[in-house]
Short mmCIF file of C-alpha atoms in Angstrom, two decimals:
data_model
loop_
_atom_site.label_atom_id
_atom_site.label_comp_id
_atom_site.label_asym_id
_atom_site.label_seq_id
_atom_site.Cartn_x
_atom_site.Cartn_y
_atom_site.Cartn_z
CA UNK A 197 5.77 110.89 43.15
CA UNK A 198 2.18 109.25 42.16
CA UNK A 199 0.97 110.46 38.69
CA UNK A 200 -2.15 112.80 39.08
CA UNK A 201 -3.86 111.22 35.93
CA UNK A 202 -3.75 108.87 33.74
CA UNK A 203 -5.95 108.36 30.18
CA UNK A 204 -7.67 105.39 29.10
CA UNK A 205 -8.47 104.85 25.22
CA UNK A 206 -12.12 103.07 25.20
CA UNK A 207 -13.70 101.76 22.50
CA UNK A 208 -17.43 102.43 21.12
CA UNK A 209 -19.88 102.80 19.04
CA UNK A 210 -18.42 105.99 17.79
CA UNK A 211 -14.71 104.94 17.83
CA UNK A 212 -12.42 105.48 20.44
CA UNK A 213 -12.18 108.20 23.35
CA UNK A 214 -9.55 109.47 25.69
CA UNK A 215 -10.86 108.75 29.20
CA UNK A 216 -8.92 110.95 32.01
CA UNK A 217 -9.10 109.29 35.24
CA UNK A 218 -7.63 111.79 37.77
CA UNK A 219 -6.26 110.29 40.97
CA UNK A 220 -5.85 107.11 39.99
CA UNK A 221 -3.88 105.97 43.12
CA UNK A 222 -7.05 106.96 44.82
CA UNK A 223 -7.95 104.12 47.36
CA UNK A 224 -11.45 103.47 46.89
CA UNK A 225 -11.67 99.85 48.49
CA UNK A 226 -9.36 100.13 51.33
CA UNK A 227 -9.43 96.11 52.63
CA UNK A 228 -8.47 94.67 49.02
CA UNK A 229 -6.34 97.95 48.14
CA UNK A 230 -8.26 98.41 44.93
CA UNK A 231 -7.88 102.43 43.27
CA UNK A 232 -9.90 104.30 41.12
CA UNK A 233 -7.98 102.94 38.24
CA UNK A 234 -8.72 99.68 38.87
CA UNK A 235 -12.28 100.46 39.00
CA UNK A 236 -11.75 102.37 35.72
CA UNK A 237 -10.12 99.31 34.37
CA UNK A 238 -12.89 97.09 35.42
CA UNK A 239 -15.88 99.01 33.23
CA UNK A 240 -13.55 98.88 30.65
CA UNK A 241 -12.93 94.70 30.66
CA UNK A 242 -17.04 94.21 30.77
CA UNK A 243 -18.38 96.73 28.87
CA UNK A 244 -20.09 94.66 26.87
CA UNK A 245 -21.96 92.40 29.15
CA UNK A 246 -22.60 96.02 31.68
CA UNK A 247 -23.90 97.88 28.65
CA UNK A 248 -26.28 94.69 27.68
CA UNK A 249 -27.81 95.06 31.25
CA UNK A 250 -28.18 98.76 32.05
CA UNK A 251 -27.61 100.65 28.80
CA UNK A 252 -30.39 102.30 27.35
CA UNK A 253 -32.09 103.06 30.32
CA UNK A 254 -32.20 105.85 33.16
CA UNK A 255 -29.71 105.44 35.71
CA UNK A 256 -28.51 106.63 39.49
CA UNK A 257 -24.86 107.37 40.38
CA UNK A 258 -23.84 106.57 43.75
CA UNK A 259 -20.81 108.34 43.91
CA UNK A 260 -18.12 108.73 46.93
CA UNK A 261 -15.94 111.32 48.45
CA UNK A 262 -13.38 109.11 49.37
CA UNK A 263 -13.53 105.43 50.30
CA UNK A 264 -16.95 103.30 49.85
CA UNK A 265 -16.37 103.49 53.71
CA UNK A 266 -16.96 107.11 53.77
CA UNK A 267 -19.35 110.03 52.64
CA UNK A 268 -21.48 109.26 49.96
CA UNK A 269 -24.43 110.98 47.51
CA UNK A 270 -26.59 109.62 44.48
CA UNK A 271 -26.51 111.69 41.36
CA UNK A 272 -29.47 110.97 38.97
CA UNK A 273 -29.25 114.39 36.19
CA UNK A 274 -26.09 114.43 34.69
CA UNK A 275 -23.38 116.51 35.89
CA UNK A 276 -22.69 119.99 34.97
CA UNK A 277 -19.38 119.73 32.38
CA UNK A 278 -20.36 116.50 31.10
CA UNK A 279 -18.79 115.91 28.13
CA UNK A 280 -21.58 116.05 25.03
CA UNK A 281 -21.66 111.98 24.43
CA UNK A 282 -23.17 111.96 27.79
CA UNK A 283 -27.17 111.58 27.02
CA UNK A 284 -30.42 112.51 29.56
CA UNK A 285 -33.57 111.66 29.54
CA UNK A 286 -36.96 113.46 31.35
CA UNK A 287 -38.65 110.91 33.73
CA UNK A 288 -41.54 111.23 35.77
CA UNK A 289 -40.44 110.58 39.75
CA UNK A 290 -43.50 109.12 41.99
CA UNK A 291 -43.97 113.16 43.48
CA UNK A 292 -45.14 114.12 39.59
CA UNK A 293 -41.77 116.04 39.26
CA UNK A 294 -39.83 115.50 36.04
CA UNK A 295 -36.43 115.91 35.57
CA UNK A 296 -33.72 114.71 33.18
CA UNK A 297 -31.80 111.41 34.17
CA UNK A 298 -28.28 110.15 32.88
CA UNK A 299 -28.41 107.97 30.47
CA UNK A 300 -25.11 105.18 29.68
CA UNK A 301 -24.92 104.57 25.71
CA UNK A 302 -21.50 102.93 26.08
CA UNK A 303 -18.66 102.63 28.18
CA UNK A 304 -16.78 105.42 27.96
CA UNK A 305 -19.74 107.60 29.78
CA UNK A 306 -19.68 104.28 32.61
CA UNK A 307 -16.08 105.01 32.63
CA UNK A 308 -16.47 109.07 32.89
CA UNK A 309 -19.50 108.26 35.54
CA UNK A 310 -15.89 106.19 37.61
CA UNK A 311 -14.02 109.65 37.03
CA UNK A 312 -16.99 111.17 38.85
CA UNK A 313 -16.69 108.84 41.69
CA UNK A 314 -19.39 106.51 40.69
CA UNK A 315 -19.02 102.88 42.50
CA UNK A 316 -22.46 101.64 42.38
CA UNK A 317 -25.04 101.94 39.32
CA UNK A 318 -28.76 101.84 39.57
CA UNK A 319 -30.39 101.49 36.62
CA UNK A 320 -34.15 101.67 36.17
CA UNK A 321 -36.66 99.09 34.96
CA UNK A 322 -37.49 100.62 31.99
CA UNK A 323 -35.76 101.99 28.73
CA UNK A 324 -35.05 105.44 28.09
CA UNK A 325 -37.17 105.77 24.86
CA UNK A 326 -40.38 104.42 27.56
CA UNK A 327 -39.33 105.25 31.05
CA UNK A 328 -42.92 105.01 32.15
CA UNK A 329 -43.22 101.40 30.91
CA UNK A 330 -40.93 98.90 32.18
CA UNK A 331 -39.48 95.95 30.66
CA UNK A 332 -38.37 93.83 33.75
CA UNK A 333 -39.70 92.21 36.29
CA UNK A 334 -37.02 92.47 39.21
CA UNK A 335 -37.75 90.67 42.56
CA UNK A 336 -35.29 91.59 45.23
CA UNK A 337 -34.81 88.56 47.57
CA UNK A 338 -33.40 90.32 50.79
CA UNK A 339 -32.63 87.70 53.79
CA UNK A 340 -33.14 89.16 57.15
CA UNK A 341 -31.17 89.27 60.27
CA UNK A 342 -30.00 85.89 61.45
CA UNK A 343 -29.97 83.96 58.03
CA UNK A 344 -27.82 84.34 54.72
CA UNK A 345 -26.91 84.11 51.03
CA UNK A 346 -28.05 79.70 51.77
CA UNK A 347 -31.21 80.49 52.98
CA UNK A 348 -32.30 82.68 49.57
CA UNK A 349 -31.14 79.71 47.20
CA UNK A 350 -34.01 77.58 47.88
CA UNK A 351 -36.27 80.45 47.67
CA UNK A 352 -35.08 81.30 44.48
CA UNK A 353 -35.62 78.29 42.82
CA UNK A 354 -39.48 78.32 44.16
CA UNK A 355 -39.63 81.71 42.84
CA UNK A 356 -38.61 80.68 39.61
CA UNK A 357 -41.35 78.19 39.31
CA UNK A 358 -43.88 80.57 40.31
CA UNK A 359 -42.65 82.72 37.16
CA UNK A 360 -42.41 80.01 34.82
CA UNK A 361 -46.28 79.23 35.83
CA UNK A 362 -47.09 82.82 35.00
CA UNK A 363 -45.52 82.38 31.60
CA UNK A 364 -41.90 84.49 32.20
CA UNK A 365 -38.29 83.51 32.42
CA UNK A 366 -36.49 84.43 35.09
CA UNK A 367 -32.79 84.87 35.20
CA UNK A 368 -30.79 85.48 38.55
CA UNK A 369 -27.64 87.33 40.11
CA UNK A 370 -26.41 88.12 43.11
CA UNK A 371 -26.72 91.39 44.81
CA UNK A 372 -23.42 91.84 45.88
CA UNK A 373 -24.14 91.12 49.36
CA UNK A 374 -26.57 88.31 50.72
CA UNK A 375 -29.09 88.42 48.84
CA UNK A 376 -30.51 87.44 45.43
CA UNK A 377 -32.08 89.54 42.30
CA UNK A 378 -34.72 87.43 40.38
CA UNK A 379 -35.27 89.24 36.60
CA UNK A 380 -37.43 88.50 34.08
CA UNK A 381 -37.90 90.50 30.82
CA UNK A 382 -41.38 91.99 29.65
CA UNK A 383 -42.92 93.53 27.00
CA UNK A 384 -42.62 97.58 28.19
CA UNK A 385 -46.86 97.96 27.73
CA UNK A 386 -47.61 98.20 31.53
CA UNK A 387 -46.65 101.15 33.92
CA UNK A 388 -44.66 101.09 37.34
CA UNK A 389 -48.01 100.33 39.08
CA UNK A 390 -49.02 97.29 37.13
CA UNK A 391 -45.87 95.98 37.47
CA UNK A 392 -45.48 96.61 41.43
CA UNK A 393 -48.81 94.31 41.36
CA UNK A 394 -47.84 91.91 39.62
CA UNK A 395 -44.60 91.37 41.81
CA UNK A 396 -46.70 91.21 44.70
CA UNK A 397 -48.91 88.58 43.12
CA UNK A 398 -45.63 86.69 42.69
CA UNK A 399 -44.22 87.37 45.97
CA UNK A 400 -47.69 86.10 47.71
CA UNK A 401 -47.76 83.05 45.72
CA UNK A 402 -44.18 82.69 46.98
CA UNK A 403 -45.32 83.25 50.26
CA UNK A 404 -47.96 80.79 50.14
CA UNK A 405 -45.72 78.21 49.48
CA UNK A 406 -42.83 78.65 51.62
CA UNK A 407 -44.38 80.33 54.73
CA UNK A 408 -42.01 79.58 57.25
CA UNK A 409 -39.56 81.16 54.97
CA UNK A 410 -40.54 83.46 53.24
CA UNK A 411 -42.36 87.22 53.85
CA UNK A 412 -43.83 90.40 52.21
CA UNK A 413 -44.42 91.85 55.54
CA UNK A 414 -42.98 95.61 54.94
CA UNK A 415 -42.57 96.34 58.83
CA UNK A 416 -39.20 94.66 59.86
CA UNK A 417 -40.83 94.00 63.09
CA UNK A 418 -43.18 91.55 61.81
CA UNK A 419 -40.43 89.74 59.03
CA UNK A 420 -38.68 87.71 61.50
CA UNK A 421 -35.51 85.50 59.80
CA UNK A 422 -36.94 85.04 56.87
CA UNK A 423 -36.28 86.11 52.97
CA UNK A 424 -38.35 89.21 52.32
CA UNK A 425 -39.43 89.66 49.35
CA UNK A 426 -38.65 93.66 49.04
CA UNK A 427 -41.68 94.20 46.20
CA UNK A 428 -41.22 98.18 46.74
CA UNK A 429 -38.24 97.92 44.43
CA UNK A 430 -40.86 97.54 41.72
CA UNK A 431 -41.85 101.01 42.46
CA UNK A 432 -40.82 104.12 39.79
CA UNK A 433 -37.77 105.74 40.60
CA UNK A 434 -37.07 102.38 42.91
CA UNK A 435 -33.67 100.31 41.93
CA UNK A 436 -31.02 98.11 42.58
CA UNK A 437 -27.61 97.69 41.84
CA UNK A 438 -27.39 96.74 37.87
CA UNK A 439 -25.80 93.95 36.78
CA UNK A 440 -22.30 93.69 36.72
CA UNK A 441 -22.18 96.80 38.91
CA UNK A 442 -19.52 97.00 42.21
CA UNK A 443 -21.14 97.20 45.79
CA UNK A 444 -19.92 100.08 48.01
CA UNK A 445 -18.76 96.58 50.27
CA UNK A 446 -15.81 95.63 51.71
CA UNK A 447 -14.37 93.34 49.79
CA UNK A 448 -14.98 94.98 46.25
CA UNK A 449 -17.95 92.83 44.82
CA UNK A 450 -20.02 92.46 41.77
CA UNK A 451 -24.00 92.38 41.59
CA UNK A 452 -23.02 89.17 39.28
CA UNK A 453 -25.28 87.13 36.96
CA UNK A 454 -25.02 83.62 37.31
CA UNK A 455 -26.67 80.39 35.41
CA UNK A 456 -29.29 78.83 37.34
CA UNK A 457 -27.38 75.77 37.84
CA UNK A 458 -24.56 77.62 39.60
CA UNK A 459 -26.82 78.98 42.22
CA UNK A 460 -25.69 75.77 44.27
CA UNK A 461 -22.12 76.23 44.59
CA UNK A 462 -21.76 80.05 44.33
CA UNK A 463 -20.08 82.08 46.97
CA UNK A 464 -21.30 85.75 45.93
CA UNK A 465 -18.21 86.78 48.04
CA UNK A 466 -16.43 85.49 45.16
CA UNK A 467 -17.29 87.95 42.45
CA UNK A 468 -15.25 91.39 42.78
CA UNK A 469 -13.92 93.77 39.95
CA UNK A 470 -10.46 91.60 40.45
CA UNK A 471 -12.21 88.39 39.39
CA UNK A 472 -15.31 89.42 37.33
CA UNK A 473 -13.57 90.09 34.14
CA UNK A 474 -11.53 86.58 33.90
CA UNK A 475 -14.84 84.78 34.75
CA UNK A 476 -16.58 86.69 31.92
CA UNK A 477 -13.69 85.68 29.45
CA UNK A 478 -13.66 82.48 30.40
CA UNK A 479 -17.73 81.43 30.32
CA UNK A 480 -19.49 84.09 28.92
CA UNK A 481 -22.52 86.39 30.42
CA UNK A 482 -25.07 84.27 32.00
CA UNK A 483 -27.11 86.72 30.74
CA UNK A 484 -26.66 86.90 26.99
CA UNK A 485 -29.84 84.60 26.28
CA UNK A 486 -32.21 87.30 28.39
CA UNK A 487 -31.10 90.39 26.49
CA UNK A 488 -31.79 87.91 23.34
CA UNK A 489 -34.94 85.82 23.78
CA UNK A 490 -38.48 87.00 23.77
CA UNK A 491 -40.22 89.14 26.32
CA UNK A 492 -42.94 87.77 28.33
CA UNK A 493 -46.34 89.43 29.53
CA UNK A 494 -47.45 89.86 33.54
CA UNK A 495 -51.07 89.41 32.34
CA UNK A 496 -51.24 86.02 34.24
CA UNK A 497 -49.90 87.34 37.29
CA UNK A 498 -51.98 90.34 37.07
CA UNK A 499 -54.76 88.00 36.99
CA UNK A 500 -53.35 86.69 40.26
CA UNK A 501 -53.51 90.33 41.80
CA UNK A 502 -56.84 90.69 41.37
CA UNK A 503 -57.83 87.24 42.65
CA UNK A 504 -55.95 88.00 45.82
CA UNK A 505 -57.94 91.17 46.02
CA UNK A 506 -61.24 88.97 45.84
CA UNK A 507 -60.18 87.30 48.58
CA UNK A 508 -59.80 90.36 50.78
CA UNK A 509 -56.10 90.74 50.15
CA UNK A 510 -55.57 94.37 49.48
CA UNK A 511 -52.64 96.81 48.55
CA UNK A 512 -49.18 96.91 50.35
CA UNK A 513 -47.64 99.99 51.67
CA UNK A 514 -45.71 102.37 49.73
CA UNK A 515 -42.35 103.79 50.24
CA UNK A 516 -42.61 106.70 52.82
CA UNK A 517 -41.56 109.50 50.26
CA UNK A 518 -44.33 108.33 48.11
CA UNK A 519 -47.73 109.95 48.19
CA UNK A 520 -50.40 108.77 49.78
CA UNK A 521 -51.49 105.79 46.89
CA UNK A 522 -55.24 104.78 46.63
CA UNK A 523 -55.98 101.51 48.64
CA UNK A 524 -52.48 101.38 51.09
CA UNK A 525 -52.84 100.32 54.43
CA UNK A 526 -51.66 103.00 57.24
CA UNK A 527 -48.22 103.75 56.95
CA UNK A 528 -47.83 103.29 60.44
CA UNK A 529 -46.07 100.55 62.66
CA UNK A 530 -48.26 97.66 63.67
CA UNK A 531 -46.77 98.01 67.14
CA UNK A 532 -47.60 101.70 67.58
CA UNK A 533 -50.68 101.30 66.24
CA UNK A 534 -52.01 98.81 68.65
CA UNK A 535 -49.98 100.99 71.47
CA UNK A 536 -52.28 104.15 70.30
CA UNK A 537 -55.43 101.95 70.08
#
């Protein structure tokens, strides 16, 4: 008979903790046959790098009742019965409502989240101590249908140059799927709306330089086979899979930090919960310098934003669940607006 549970010893800042993993043989990824216990052990193996990227931040858990092919739901506040070492912080959502949200302070908390059937970890761009003020610019490069990872590579390189011209040092990771995520550390002095505007300014500059390859069009019907720069991921309560977070995809891929010099040669499908721990041991964390480096400022990007405003480029659409925002264009699909006119 298969074991009903196992216990993992997880080291942390307050000593060792014994974490229970029930149903350890339950298959989470049917394709490669990876189990809940495999996932828990992965979190322990990548613990330091995972915490450096995702710790001390409000985090949303993407949880699955069975396999990654099955029913899922998102959990923001700590579930009932959470251990006493699980922390929460009050955050304000776009609706204006305030609610406690989970914070991961040690890898034992991530293993506990796996016990609660978490697969994907979605951290905020801000720290728990200043949740209204992002300390990271995050730019999601999303290949549209008809193109893929290869087309995102030159776009990411040009985005790196754009951010450098704005005084920011960029770091990169795979999304775990077909896209790329570009990050830059910033001082937590601007609220989310300012950082969103900074991201839009960078995206527009990138689009000007690569109009055949890049789009900022919010409506899918206008994007074509280009890389969409998803500026709305910079909004409050909008998150992308964290660095070293597994993805709920068939091959158990991981959103994996890489070095810029690796970009031309990597295959994102190679980064899985089975391979990333050994990669970390062999070559270290490509984001170590980001975590130890000097944070930049979005001031120059906001100057670009104001320049574009003066040139007639205004606000862009917000997600549909946001309240109507000042200066926002109508939330009407362009083809419908034309037909109704």
